[in-house]
Short mmCIF file of C-alpha atoms and ligand atoms in Angstrom, two decimals:
data_model
loop_
_atom_site.label_atom_id
_atom_site.label_comp_id
_atom_site.label_asym_id
_atom_site.label_seq_id
_atom_site.Cartn_x
_atom_site.Cartn_y
_atom_site.Cartn_z
CA UNK A 545 46.42 -9.93 6.84
CA UNK A 546 46.02 -10.85 10.50
CA UNK A 547 42.46 -11.46 11.69
CA UNK A 548 43.34 -9.67 14.92
CA UNK A 549 43.46 -6.30 13.17
CA UNK A 550 40.26 -4.37 13.79
CA UNK A 551 39.04 -1.01 12.51
CA UNK A 552 40.53 1.14 15.29
CA UNK A 553 44.00 -0.30 14.52
CA UNK A 554 43.87 1.16 11.01
CA UNK A 555 45.05 4.53 9.76
CA UNK A 556 41.72 4.96 7.97
CA UNK A 557 39.92 4.83 11.31
CA UNK A 558 41.89 7.86 12.49
CA UNK A 559 41.04 9.67 9.25
CA UNK A 560 37.36 8.95 9.84
CA UNK A 561 37.65 10.35 13.36
CA UNK A 562 39.07 13.60 11.99
CA UNK A 563 36.45 13.78 9.24
CA UNK A 564 33.63 13.16 11.71
CA UNK A 565 34.59 16.24 13.78
CA UNK A 566 34.45 18.37 10.68
CA UNK A 567 31.26 16.86 9.29
CA UNK A 568 29.39 17.31 12.52
CA UNK A 569 29.77 21.06 11.98
CA UNK A 570 28.04 20.79 8.62
CA UNK A 571 24.30 20.39 8.19
CA UNK A 572 22.78 17.93 5.77
CA UNK A 573 21.40 20.90 3.87
CA UNK A 574 24.93 22.25 3.44
CA UNK A 575 26.11 18.89 2.13
CA UNK A 576 23.39 19.03 -0.51
CA UNK A 577 24.14 22.65 -1.33
CA UNK A 578 27.80 21.74 -1.87
CA UNK A 579 27.01 18.99 -4.36
CA UNK A 580 24.09 19.48 -6.76
CA UNK A 581 24.56 15.88 -7.96
CA UNK A 582 24.55 14.46 -4.44
CA UNK A 583 21.83 11.90 -5.15
CA UNK A 584 23.74 10.34 -8.02
CA UNK A 585 26.99 10.48 -6.05
CA UNK A 586 25.37 8.90 -3.00
CA UNK A 587 23.11 6.18 -4.35
CA UNK A 588 23.80 2.76 -5.81
CA UNK A 589 21.52 0.41 -7.67
CA UNK A 590 22.26 -3.31 -7.57
CA UNK A 591 20.43 -6.64 -7.25
CA UNK A 592 17.05 -4.95 -7.62
CA UNK A 593 17.66 -2.48 -4.78
CA UNK A 594 18.22 1.26 -5.00
CA UNK A 595 20.33 2.16 -1.98
CA UNK A 596 20.07 5.90 -1.43
CA UNK A 597 22.39 7.16 1.28
CA UNK A 598 22.37 10.79 0.16
CA UNK A 599 20.75 11.84 3.46
CA UNK A 600 23.56 10.30 5.48
CA UNK A 601 26.08 12.74 6.93
CA UNK A 602 28.99 11.73 4.74
CA UNK A 603 30.99 13.34 1.99
CA UNK A 604 33.22 12.01 -0.77
CA UNK A 605 36.26 11.99 1.50
CA UNK A 606 34.47 9.76 4.01
CA UNK A 607 33.38 7.37 1.27
CA UNK A 608 36.93 7.11 -0.03
CA UNK A 609 38.12 6.42 3.51
CA UNK A 610 35.54 3.64 3.86
CA UNK A 611 37.25 1.90 0.93
CA UNK A 612 40.66 2.47 2.48
CA UNK A 613 39.47 0.98 5.76
CA UNK A 614 38.15 -2.09 3.92
CA UNK A 615 41.53 -2.56 2.24
CA UNK A 616 43.49 -2.00 5.43
CA UNK A 617 41.37 -4.70 7.09
CA UNK A 618 41.94 -7.13 4.23
CA UNK A 619 38.19 -7.35 3.74
CA UNK A 620 38.40 -8.97 0.30
CA UNK A 621 40.31 -11.90 1.72
CA UNK A 622 38.00 -12.11 4.74
CA UNK A 623 35.01 -12.34 2.40
CA UNK A 624 36.75 -14.99 0.31
CA UNK A 625 37.51 -16.99 3.48
CA UNK A 626 33.83 -17.04 4.43
CA UNK A 627 32.67 -18.08 0.97
CA UNK A 628 35.22 -20.86 0.63
CA UNK A 629 34.31 -22.39 3.99
CA UNK A 630 37.22 -21.52 6.27
CA UNK A 631 36.35 -22.08 9.93
CA UNK A 632 35.81 -18.38 10.61
CA UNK A 633 33.47 -19.14 13.53
CA UNK A 634 36.50 -19.70 15.68
CA UNK A 635 34.90 -20.28 19.08
CA UNK A 636 32.94 -23.20 17.64
CA UNK A 637 35.53 -24.11 15.01
CA UNK A 638 32.93 -24.02 12.26
CA UNK A 639 32.69 -22.84 8.70
CA UNK A 640 29.99 -20.27 7.92
CA UNK A 641 28.30 -21.30 4.71
CA UNK A 642 24.77 -19.96 4.55
CA UNK A 643 25.88 -18.52 1.21
CA UNK A 644 26.24 -22.10 -0.10
CA UNK A 645 22.52 -22.62 0.51
CA UNK A 646 21.56 -20.21 -2.23
CA UNK A 647 23.95 -21.31 -4.95
CA UNK A 648 22.04 -22.01 -8.16
CA UNK A 649 21.28 -25.60 -9.10
CA UNK A 650 23.00 -25.39 -12.48
CA UNK A 651 26.53 -24.51 -13.41
CA UNK A 652 28.07 -24.20 -9.96
CA UNK A 653 31.61 -25.45 -9.38
CA UNK A 654 31.91 -27.99 -6.55
CA UNK A 655 32.35 -26.44 -3.12
CA UNK A 656 34.61 -28.81 -1.27
CA UNK A 657 34.83 -28.24 2.47
CA UNK A 658 36.36 -30.82 4.81
CA UNK A 659 36.61 -33.25 1.88
CA UNK A 660 32.87 -33.03 1.18
CA UNK A 661 31.11 -31.41 -1.77
CA UNK A 662 28.85 -29.09 0.18
CA UNK A 663 27.31 -27.81 -3.05
CA UNK A 664 26.00 -31.27 -3.98
CA UNK A 665 24.75 -31.91 -0.45
CA UNK A 666 22.82 -28.66 -0.42
CA UNK A 667 21.23 -29.27 -3.81
CA UNK A 668 20.11 -32.78 -2.93
CA UNK A 669 18.45 -31.63 0.29
CA UNK A 670 16.91 -28.62 -1.43
CA UNK A 671 15.29 -30.92 -4.00
CA UNK A 672 13.84 -33.15 -1.23
CA UNK A 673 12.54 -30.11 0.58
CA UNK A 674 10.94 -28.54 -2.49
CA UNK A 675 9.36 -31.84 -3.55
CA UNK A 676 7.88 -32.17 -0.09
CA UNK A 677 6.62 -28.59 -0.17
CA UNK A 678 4.98 -29.06 -3.55
CA UNK A 679 3.33 -32.29 -2.48
CA UNK A 680 1.94 -30.68 0.68
CA UNK A 681 0.63 -27.76 -1.39
CA UNK A 682 -1.07 -30.06 -3.89
CA UNK A 683 -2.50 -32.40 -1.25
CA UNK A 684 -0.44 -35.38 -2.45
CA UNK A 685 1.01 -35.48 1.03
CA UNK A 686 -1.98 -35.60 3.31
CA UNK A 687 -2.88 -36.31 6.92
CA UNK A 688 -3.57 -39.72 8.45
CA UNK A 689 -7.18 -39.72 7.30
CA UNK A 690 -6.27 -38.82 3.74
CA UNK A 691 -7.36 -35.20 3.98
CA UNK A 692 -5.07 -32.52 2.59
CA UNK A 693 -3.48 -30.09 5.03
CA UNK A 694 -5.09 -26.70 5.37
CA UNK A 695 -2.96 -25.49 8.29
CA UNK A 696 0.77 -25.62 8.87
CA UNK A 697 2.05 -24.83 12.34
CA UNK A 698 5.76 -23.99 12.44
CA UNK A 699 7.23 -24.65 15.87
CA UNK A 700 10.64 -23.06 16.48
CA UNK A 701 12.28 -20.06 18.09
CA UNK A 702 14.97 -17.51 17.21
CA UNK A 703 16.21 -18.16 13.70
CA UNK A 704 13.98 -21.22 13.49
CA UNK A 705 10.96 -18.94 13.82
CA UNK A 706 11.84 -15.40 12.79
CA UNK A 707 13.08 -16.26 9.30
CA UNK A 708 10.10 -18.39 8.27
CA UNK A 709 7.58 -16.14 10.07
CA UNK A 710 8.92 -12.90 8.61
CA UNK A 711 9.25 -14.21 5.06
CA UNK A 712 5.88 -15.96 4.96
CA UNK A 713 4.19 -12.75 6.08
CA UNK A 714 6.23 -10.66 3.63
CA UNK A 715 5.41 -12.94 0.70
CA UNK A 716 1.75 -13.48 1.46
CA UNK A 717 0.91 -12.31 -2.07
CA UNK A 718 2.72 -15.39 -3.45
CA UNK A 719 0.99 -17.93 -1.21
CA UNK A 720 -2.26 -18.47 -3.10
CA UNK A 721 -3.53 -22.01 -2.67
CA UNK A 722 -1.21 -22.84 0.22
CA UNK A 723 -2.36 -23.96 3.65
CA UNK A 724 -2.66 -21.19 6.22
CA UNK A 725 0.49 -20.73 8.28
CA UNK A 726 0.88 -20.24 12.01
CA UNK A 727 4.13 -19.66 13.87
CA UNK A 728 4.66 -20.74 17.43
CA UNK A 729 7.74 -19.83 19.43
CA UNK A 730 6.82 -18.69 22.93
CA UNK A 731 7.35 -21.17 25.74
CA UNK A 732 4.19 -20.07 27.56
CA UNK A 733 2.10 -22.15 25.19
CA UNK A 734 -0.38 -19.38 24.39
CA UNK A 735 0.63 -18.95 20.76
CA UNK A 736 0.20 -22.68 20.30
CA UNK A 737 -3.20 -22.62 22.00
CA UNK A 738 -4.27 -19.79 19.70
CA UNK A 739 -2.93 -21.57 16.61
CA UNK A 740 -4.85 -24.71 17.50
CA UNK A 741 -8.07 -23.07 18.69
CA UNK A 742 -9.79 -23.48 15.36
CA UNK A 743 -7.50 -26.08 13.78
CA UNK A 744 -8.81 -29.33 12.37
CA UNK A 745 -6.37 -32.01 13.61
CA UNK A 746 -6.97 -34.14 10.51
CA UNK A 747 -5.80 -31.23 8.34
CA UNK A 748 -2.95 -29.85 10.49
CA UNK A 749 0.73 -30.36 9.74
CA UNK A 750 3.29 -29.43 12.40
CA UNK A 751 6.82 -28.55 11.40
CA UNK A 752 9.34 -28.67 14.20
CA UNK A 753 12.23 -26.42 13.25
CA UNK A 754 15.22 -26.63 15.51
CA UNK A 755 18.82 -26.86 14.46
CA UNK A 756 19.71 -28.60 17.72
CA UNK A 757 16.31 -30.13 18.53
CA UNK A 758 17.15 -29.49 22.18
CA UNK A 759 15.78 -25.96 22.58
CA UNK A 760 13.50 -25.88 25.61
CA UNK A 761 10.78 -23.69 24.10
CA UNK A 762 10.55 -25.72 20.91
CA UNK A 763 10.58 -29.03 22.73
CA UNK A 764 7.82 -27.89 25.08
CA UNK A 765 5.61 -26.67 22.24
CA UNK A 766 6.32 -29.75 20.11
CA UNK A 767 5.43 -32.06 23.01
CA UNK A 768 2.18 -30.20 23.61
CA UNK A 769 1.33 -30.27 19.91
CA UNK A 770 2.02 -34.00 19.74
CA UNK A 771 -0.18 -34.64 22.79
CA UNK A 772 -2.94 -32.54 21.19
CA UNK A 773 -2.75 -34.57 18.01
CA UNK A 774 -2.53 -37.93 19.75
CA UNK A 775 -5.52 -37.06 21.88
CA UNK A 776 -7.60 -36.43 18.77
CA UNK A 777 -6.26 -38.79 16.11
CA UNK A 778 -4.33 -41.42 18.08
CA UNK A 779 -0.67 -42.31 18.34
CA UNK A 780 -0.38 -43.80 14.88
CA UNK A 781 -1.23 -40.46 13.26
CA UNK A 782 1.86 -38.68 14.59
CA UNK A 783 4.33 -39.55 11.79
CA UNK A 784 1.94 -38.21 9.16
CA UNK A 785 1.37 -34.91 10.92
CA UNK A 786 4.88 -33.92 11.97
CA UNK A 787 7.81 -32.85 9.81
CA UNK A 788 11.10 -31.48 11.10
CA UNK A 789 14.31 -29.68 10.14
CA UNK A 790 17.35 -30.31 12.32
CA UNK A 791 20.93 -31.54 12.48
CA UNK A 792 19.92 -33.90 15.28
CA UNK A 793 18.74 -37.13 13.64
CA UNK A 794 18.62 -39.04 16.92
CA UNK A 795 16.27 -36.54 18.53
CA UNK A 796 14.04 -36.62 15.45
CA UNK A 797 13.93 -40.44 15.72
CA UNK A 798 13.00 -40.24 19.37
CA UNK A 799 10.27 -37.71 18.68
CA UNK A 800 8.77 -39.91 15.97
CA UNK A 801 9.51 -37.89 12.84
CA UNK A 802 9.01 -39.98 9.71
CA UNK A 803 12.28 -40.34 7.71
CA UNK A 804 10.64 -38.87 4.59
CA UNK A 805 9.39 -35.82 6.48
CA UNK A 806 12.68 -34.77 8.02
CA UNK A 807 15.16 -32.39 6.47
CA UNK A 808 18.84 -32.01 7.18
CA UNK A 809 20.72 -28.96 8.31
CA UNK A 810 24.37 -28.58 8.97
CA UNK A 811 26.42 -27.08 11.76
CA UNK A 812 27.89 -24.54 9.31
CA UNK A 813 24.49 -22.80 9.10
CA UNK A 814 23.90 -20.41 11.98
CA UNK A 815 20.32 -20.19 13.30
CA UNK A 816 19.88 -16.56 12.27
CA UNK A 817 21.21 -17.35 8.78
CA UNK A 818 19.07 -20.44 8.28
CA UNK A 819 15.95 -19.35 6.40
CA UNK A 820 17.65 -20.48 3.16
CA UNK A 821 18.03 -24.01 4.52
CA UNK A 822 15.52 -26.69 5.49
CA UNK A 823 14.44 -24.30 8.24
CA UNK A 824 12.66 -22.50 5.39
CA UNK A 825 10.30 -25.43 4.82
CA UNK A 826 7.21 -23.43 5.89
CA UNK A 827 8.17 -20.71 3.45
CA UNK A 828 8.63 -23.29 0.69
CA UNK A 829 5.16 -24.68 1.43
CA UNK A 830 3.71 -21.17 1.45
CA UNK A 831 5.18 -19.92 -1.82
CA UNK A 832 6.10 -23.12 -3.68
CA UNK A 833 9.16 -24.23 -5.58
CA UNK A 834 9.65 -21.52 -8.20
CA UNK A 835 9.15 -18.64 -5.78
CA UNK A 836 11.45 -20.27 -3.21
CA UNK A 837 14.10 -20.63 -5.91
CA UNK A 838 13.64 -16.96 -6.81
CA UNK A 839 14.11 -16.09 -3.13
CA UNK A 840 17.44 -17.96 -3.12
CA UNK A 841 18.43 -16.37 -6.42
CA UNK A 842 17.90 -12.87 -5.01
CA UNK A 843 20.26 -13.66 -2.15
CA UNK A 844 22.77 -15.25 -4.51
CA UNK A 845 22.81 -12.09 -6.62
CA UNK A 846 23.84 -10.11 -3.55
CA UNK A 847 26.46 -12.75 -2.66
CA UNK A 848 28.04 -12.22 -6.06
CA UNK A 849 27.74 -8.48 -5.83
CA UNK A 850 29.38 -8.49 -2.39
CA UNK A 851 32.32 -10.55 -3.64
CA UNK A 852 32.85 -8.67 -6.87
CA UNK A 853 31.59 -5.08 -6.80
CA UNK A 854 34.17 -2.35 -6.23
CA UNK A 855 33.93 -0.87 -2.75
CA UNK A 856 32.49 2.42 -3.99
CA UNK A 857 29.40 0.64 -5.29
CA UNK A 858 29.31 -2.30 -2.92
CA UNK A 859 25.98 -2.28 -1.05
CA UNK A 860 26.94 -4.38 2.00
CA UNK A 861 30.21 -2.48 2.37
CA UNK A 862 28.38 0.83 2.26
CA UNK A 863 25.60 -0.33 4.59
CA UNK A 864 28.11 -1.75 7.05
CA UNK A 865 30.40 1.25 7.14
CA UNK A 866 27.56 3.78 7.23
CA UNK A 867 26.33 1.88 10.28
CA UNK A 868 29.77 2.07 11.87
CA UNK A 869 30.03 5.75 10.97
CA UNK A 870 26.72 6.53 12.68
CA UNK A 871 27.40 4.35 15.69
CA UNK A 872 31.07 4.98 16.36
CA UNK A 873 31.74 8.41 14.92
CA UNK A 874 28.44 10.29 15.10
CA UNK A 875 27.38 8.69 18.39
CA UNK A 876 24.02 7.26 17.33
CA UNK A 877 23.61 4.08 19.37
CA UNK A 878 20.39 2.81 17.81
CA UNK A 879 19.13 1.96 14.34
CA UNK A 880 15.40 2.32 13.64
CA UNK A 881 14.22 0.11 10.77
CA UNK A 882 11.09 1.53 9.15
CA UNK A 883 9.40 -0.47 6.39
CA UNK A 884 6.70 1.28 4.40
CA UNK A 885 4.90 -1.97 3.69
CA UNK A 886 2.82 -3.64 6.38
CA UNK A 887 3.90 -7.05 5.16
CA UNK A 888 7.42 -6.28 6.34
CA UNK A 889 6.11 -5.82 9.88
CA UNK A 890 8.37 -8.59 11.21
CA UNK A 891 11.45 -7.39 9.36
CA UNK A 892 12.72 -5.25 12.27
CA UNK A 893 12.36 -8.24 14.62
CA UNK A 894 14.20 -10.41 12.12
CA UNK A 895 17.03 -7.89 11.94
CA UNK A 896 17.17 -7.65 15.71
CA UNK A 897 18.32 -11.24 15.89
CA UNK A 898 20.49 -11.00 12.78
CA UNK A 899 22.37 -7.91 13.90
CA UNK A 900 22.30 -8.08 17.69
CA UNK A 901 22.88 -11.81 18.13
CA UNK A 902 25.73 -11.55 15.64
CA UNK A 903 27.53 -8.40 16.75
CA UNK A 904 26.17 -7.73 20.23
CA UNK A 905 29.50 -8.61 21.78
CA UNK A 906 32.28 -6.89 23.68
CA UNK A 907 35.11 -9.39 23.23
CA UNK A 908 36.96 -9.61 19.95
CA UNK A 909 37.89 -12.81 18.15
CA UNK A 910 41.40 -12.49 19.59
CA UNK A 911 40.03 -12.41 23.17
CA UNK A 912 40.70 -8.72 23.76
CA UNK A 913 37.99 -6.18 24.55
CA UNK A 914 36.25 -4.36 21.71
CA UNK A 915 37.54 -0.83 22.20
CA UNK A 916 34.72 1.07 20.48
CA UNK A 917 30.92 0.85 20.54
CA UNK A 918 29.85 -2.36 18.80
CA UNK A 919 26.40 -3.31 17.54
CA UNK A 920 23.72 -0.61 17.88
CA UNK A 921 20.32 -1.47 19.27
CA UNK A 922 18.12 -2.32 16.30
CA UNK A 923 14.42 -1.62 16.59
CA UNK A 924 11.52 -0.53 14.44
CA UNK A 925 7.96 -0.86 13.24
CA UNK A 926 6.13 -0.30 9.98
CA UNK A 927 6.97 3.33 9.32
CA UNK A 928 3.54 4.76 8.75
CA UNK A 929 2.16 3.50 12.08
CA UNK A 930 5.37 4.55 13.81
CA UNK A 931 4.85 8.12 12.57
CA UNK A 932 1.94 8.27 14.97
CA UNK A 933 3.82 6.80 17.94
CA UNK A 934 7.59 7.15 18.33
CA UNK A 935 8.47 9.47 15.45
CA UNK A 936 7.96 12.37 17.87
CA UNK A 937 11.11 11.27 19.69
CA UNK A 938 12.97 10.63 16.47
CA UNK A 939 12.24 14.16 15.24
CA UNK A 940 12.63 16.14 18.45
CA UNK A 941 13.92 13.90 21.24
CA UNK A 942 17.37 14.18 22.76
CA UNK A 943 18.33 10.58 21.90
CA UNK A 944 19.07 10.31 18.22
CA UNK A 945 18.83 7.30 15.97
CA UNK A 946 20.05 6.30 12.55
CA UNK A 947 17.18 5.38 10.24
CA UNK A 948 16.65 2.76 7.53
CA UNK A 949 13.57 3.30 5.36
CA UNK A 950 12.41 0.37 3.22
CA UNK A 951 10.08 1.33 0.41
CA UNK A 952 8.49 -0.76 -2.37
CA UNK A 953 7.15 1.11 -5.37
CA UNK A 954 4.34 -1.36 -6.06
CA UNK A 955 1.68 -2.23 -3.53
CA UNK A 956 2.00 -5.69 -1.97
CA UNK A 957 -1.77 -6.10 -1.91
CA UNK A 958 -2.72 -4.47 -5.20
CA UNK A 959 -3.91 -1.20 -3.69
CA UNK A 960 -1.62 1.15 -5.60
CA UNK A 961 -3.43 4.39 -4.74
CA UNK A 962 -2.85 3.70 -1.05
CA UNK A 963 0.74 2.59 -1.67
CA UNK A 964 1.25 6.00 -3.27
CA UNK A 965 0.24 7.51 0.06
CA UNK A 966 2.74 5.24 1.81
CA UNK A 967 5.44 6.36 -0.64
CA UNK A 968 4.63 10.02 -0.05
CA UNK A 969 4.72 9.50 3.72
CA UNK A 970 8.06 7.76 3.56
CA UNK A 971 9.66 10.42 1.35
CA UNK A 972 8.20 13.21 3.49
CA UNK A 973 9.65 11.68 6.63
CA UNK A 974 13.06 11.09 5.07
CA UNK A 975 13.15 14.76 4.05
CA UNK A 976 11.93 16.02 7.43
CA UNK A 977 14.55 13.98 9.31
CA UNK A 978 17.32 15.18 7.04
CA UNK A 979 16.53 18.85 6.63
CA UNK A 980 14.33 19.76 9.58
CA UNK A 981 12.69 23.16 9.84
CA UNK A 982 13.45 26.22 11.94
CA UNK A 983 10.98 27.20 14.65
CA UNK A 984 8.68 30.17 14.08
CA UNK A 985 9.63 33.08 16.33
CA UNK A 986 8.56 32.46 19.93
CA UNK A 987 7.68 28.78 19.30
CA UNK A 988 10.84 26.78 20.04
CA UNK A 989 8.77 23.63 20.50
CA UNK A 990 8.16 23.66 16.75
CA UNK A 991 11.85 23.40 15.93
CA UNK A 992 12.97 20.39 13.85
CA UNK A 993 16.75 20.18 13.96
CA UNK A 994 17.01 17.76 11.06
CA UNK A 995 20.42 16.19 10.42
CA UNK A 996 19.03 12.79 11.39
CA UNK A 997 20.81 10.43 8.98
CA UNK A 998 18.70 8.04 6.98
CA UNK A 999 19.17 5.49 4.21
CA UNK A 1000 16.31 4.86 1.82
CA UNK A 1001 16.18 1.41 0.26
CA UNK A 1002 13.80 1.46 -2.69
CA UNK A 1003 12.70 -1.53 -4.73
CA UNK A 1004 10.02 -2.32 -7.28
CA UNK A 1005 7.98 -4.78 -5.25
CA UNK A 1006 8.22 -7.08 -2.29
CA UNK A 1007 8.63 -10.26 -4.32
CA UNK A 1008 10.63 -13.39 -3.42
CA UNK A 1009 13.72 -12.36 -5.31
CA UNK A 1010 13.83 -8.86 -3.84
CA UNK A 1011 13.23 -10.13 -0.33
CA UNK A 1012 16.13 -12.57 -0.76
CA UNK A 1013 18.35 -9.70 -1.87
CA UNK A 1014 17.27 -7.50 1.00
CA UNK A 1015 18.01 -10.11 3.65
CA UNK A 1016 21.38 -10.98 2.12
CA UNK A 1017 22.28 -7.28 2.04
CA UNK A 1018 21.77 -7.06 5.80
CA UNK A 1019 23.57 -10.37 6.41
CA UNK A 1020 26.67 -9.13 4.63
CA UNK A 1021 26.39 -5.72 6.25
CA UNK A 1022 26.61 -7.54 9.59
CA UNK A 1023 29.67 -9.41 8.33
CA UNK A 1024 31.41 -6.20 7.26
CA UNK A 1025 30.74 -4.67 10.66
CA UNK A 1026 32.02 -7.75 12.47
CA UNK A 1027 35.31 -7.48 10.59
CA UNK A 1028 35.61 -3.80 11.52
CA UNK A 1029 34.85 -4.44 15.19
CA UNK A 1030 37.01 -7.60 15.21
CA UNK A 1031 34.05 -9.70 16.36
CA UNK A 1032 33.14 -13.30 15.57
CA UNK A 1033 29.62 -12.70 14.25
CA UNK A 1034 28.68 -16.36 14.17
CA UNK A 1035 28.57 -17.55 17.77
CA UNK A 1036 26.08 -16.53 20.48
CA UNK A 1037 27.56 -17.38 23.87
CA UNK A 1038 25.60 -14.58 25.49
CA UNK A 1039 22.40 -16.60 25.39
CA UNK A 1040 23.78 -19.57 27.31
CA UNK A 1041 23.84 -18.35 30.92
CA UNK A 1042 20.12 -17.61 31.08
CA UNK A 1043 19.31 -21.00 29.54
CA UNK A 1044 21.47 -22.78 32.12
CA UNK A 1045 20.05 -20.89 35.09
CA UNK A 1046 16.54 -21.60 33.82
CA UNK A 1047 17.17 -25.34 33.99
CA UNK A 1048 17.86 -25.02 37.70
CA UNK A 1049 14.90 -22.73 38.33
CA UNK A 1050 12.22 -24.83 36.59
CA UNK A 1051 12.03 -27.36 39.47
CA UNK A 1052 11.86 -24.52 42.00
CA UNK A 1053 8.99 -22.89 40.14
CA UNK A 1054 7.14 -26.17 40.00
CA UNK A 1055 7.80 -27.00 43.67
CA UNK A 1056 8.66 -23.90 45.67
CA UNK A 1057 9.21 -25.99 48.82
CA UNK A 1058 12.61 -26.97 47.36
CA UNK A 1059 13.65 -23.31 47.31
CA UNK A 1060 14.48 -23.01 51.02
CA UNK A 1061 17.86 -24.80 50.90
CA UNK A 1062 18.89 -23.95 47.40
CA UNK A 1063 21.31 -21.09 48.26
CA UNK A 1064 19.33 -18.57 46.26
CA UNK A 1065 19.69 -14.81 46.07
CA UNK A 1066 17.12 -12.94 48.15
CA UNK A 1067 15.55 -11.61 44.94
CA UNK A 1068 14.97 -15.06 43.55
CA UNK A 1069 13.77 -16.36 46.91
CA UNK A 1070 11.38 -13.40 47.16
CA UNK A 1071 9.86 -14.10 43.75
CA UNK A 1072 9.49 -17.81 44.52
CA UNK A 1073 7.86 -16.97 47.87
CA UNK A 1074 5.40 -14.79 46.02
CA UNK A 1075 4.63 -17.67 43.64
CA UNK A 1076 4.05 -19.96 46.59
CA UNK A 1077 1.67 -17.48 48.27
CA UNK A 1078 -0.51 -16.93 45.21
O1 LIG B 1476 19.37 -19.23 21.88
C1 LIG B 1476 19.77 -18.71 20.69
C2 LIG B 1476 19.61 -19.69 19.57
O2 LIG B 1476 20.62 -20.63 19.60
C3 LIG B 1476 19.56 -18.97 18.22
O3 LIG B 1476 20.80 -18.68 17.73
C4 LIG B 1476 18.77 -19.94 17.41
O4 LIG B 1476 18.28 -19.35 16.24
C5 LIG B 1476 17.71 -20.33 18.40
O5 LIG B 1476 18.37 -20.38 19.63
C6 LIG B 1476 17.01 -21.62 18.12
O6 LIG B 1476 17.89 -22.70 18.12
P1 LIG B 1476 17.45 -24.09 17.53
O7 LIG B 1476 17.19 -23.91 16.09
O8 LIG B 1476 18.60 -25.02 17.80
O9 LIG B 1476 16.20 -24.55 18.25
#
């Protein structure tokens, strides 16, 4: 099957187009009326997740056509190519093997890529990382004055921040006894200042997470952190207070990272897929070895499910094609992600990078233009707070969004009576969006149209294993969508131009007198003039 075939080239795509015209004439209520068993026909339970898509605007014919589309695209073989390490990131000629990072320690067959056993490499580094994490947690690795660490400051940005930050917050209940965690990404230095305001230098461990170790924001924050530490504890203390995860050994040498405190990464791990790697060191320190292993195991369960489950019950396939259905056939250009658990507050931000940096593209892998709408805008907030802010628009606004509700049964903080309120809120909203309510006579402003499609993802509790499964579900959803749109999901060329222009602008910001001859646009000159005046 040629990789240059995308969804719109397939007969199944045309069938979906026809079906979408018909289904748009049918209300969600009618779909339910036509199938009394709709919940059991439109929900799947796997890897600890109950994926309920009964409120989506699909019928059995559409679901069957999803499977046909997958077959016409050769999706099975495309999945196999990713898992075996083919260089599917074609613009960078790289394999994509974040799935190798969560293979279990025991019983795995070797995974030979480019003549190297990637499986063995991963396991060896994972053991180093987890030993380090345990020793930091227990105080056996301590600061230069022998005091145990009580604060860890993770310095990184993008995938080197969002993954660790989101997961540490989500799994707070599993972090008893660990140092407190702070995450610093923003180049303006304010997050770092806040993280250090009440930090004891003798008890602070910095972790510099950067796949490349060249990222401007991370370098700036790491340099400031090192100066802060040196100023308080002296130069000799640096190696005992800085750890790092990167592919760039030379840069770690130059920075002064102790060989025992540095952890390898590989170019076949994309930044937004890296929380399973050494980039997850803060998470490993927060939750410890066994919970980190459970986190990997949850993702691995979804990896196996994705490779083996029939299409009709395959969660990533369903999530991916429901997303395409909403975006390309029902014309819903955004996806609102609504967790009903405050500890998943950063999950929408995490998904923004995962989905939009992966599929936010308009050129296909074969160099031709993507001919349909690609990645929707992903956004969201914890659902209950959002009910009191933007849900008004979601219920009654003219722009419409697809909705993902994430709902744990058990409270993440032990307050089950209040979690029951969260559950009731979530279910009430899912029903209101799906079924709406007619307006009382003479009060059109009280009309709820309904027919807003939503998926409800239910799980027992937000534990390491479930969180691993949840993230992997979205990762593979993104992969499915990339195959349908014909996109390489694993590069991110769109971020380069701004970075390059910034390099040229930094000196002008610092010394606006240089701006006069620099051949600038009038907008840029105007802003620099303003900087000079103030
Ligand atoms: O600029 C985008 C990006 O390359 C992301 O893909 C990545 O997660 C982030 O920057 C950070 O990169 P690094 O880990 O190399 O510092």
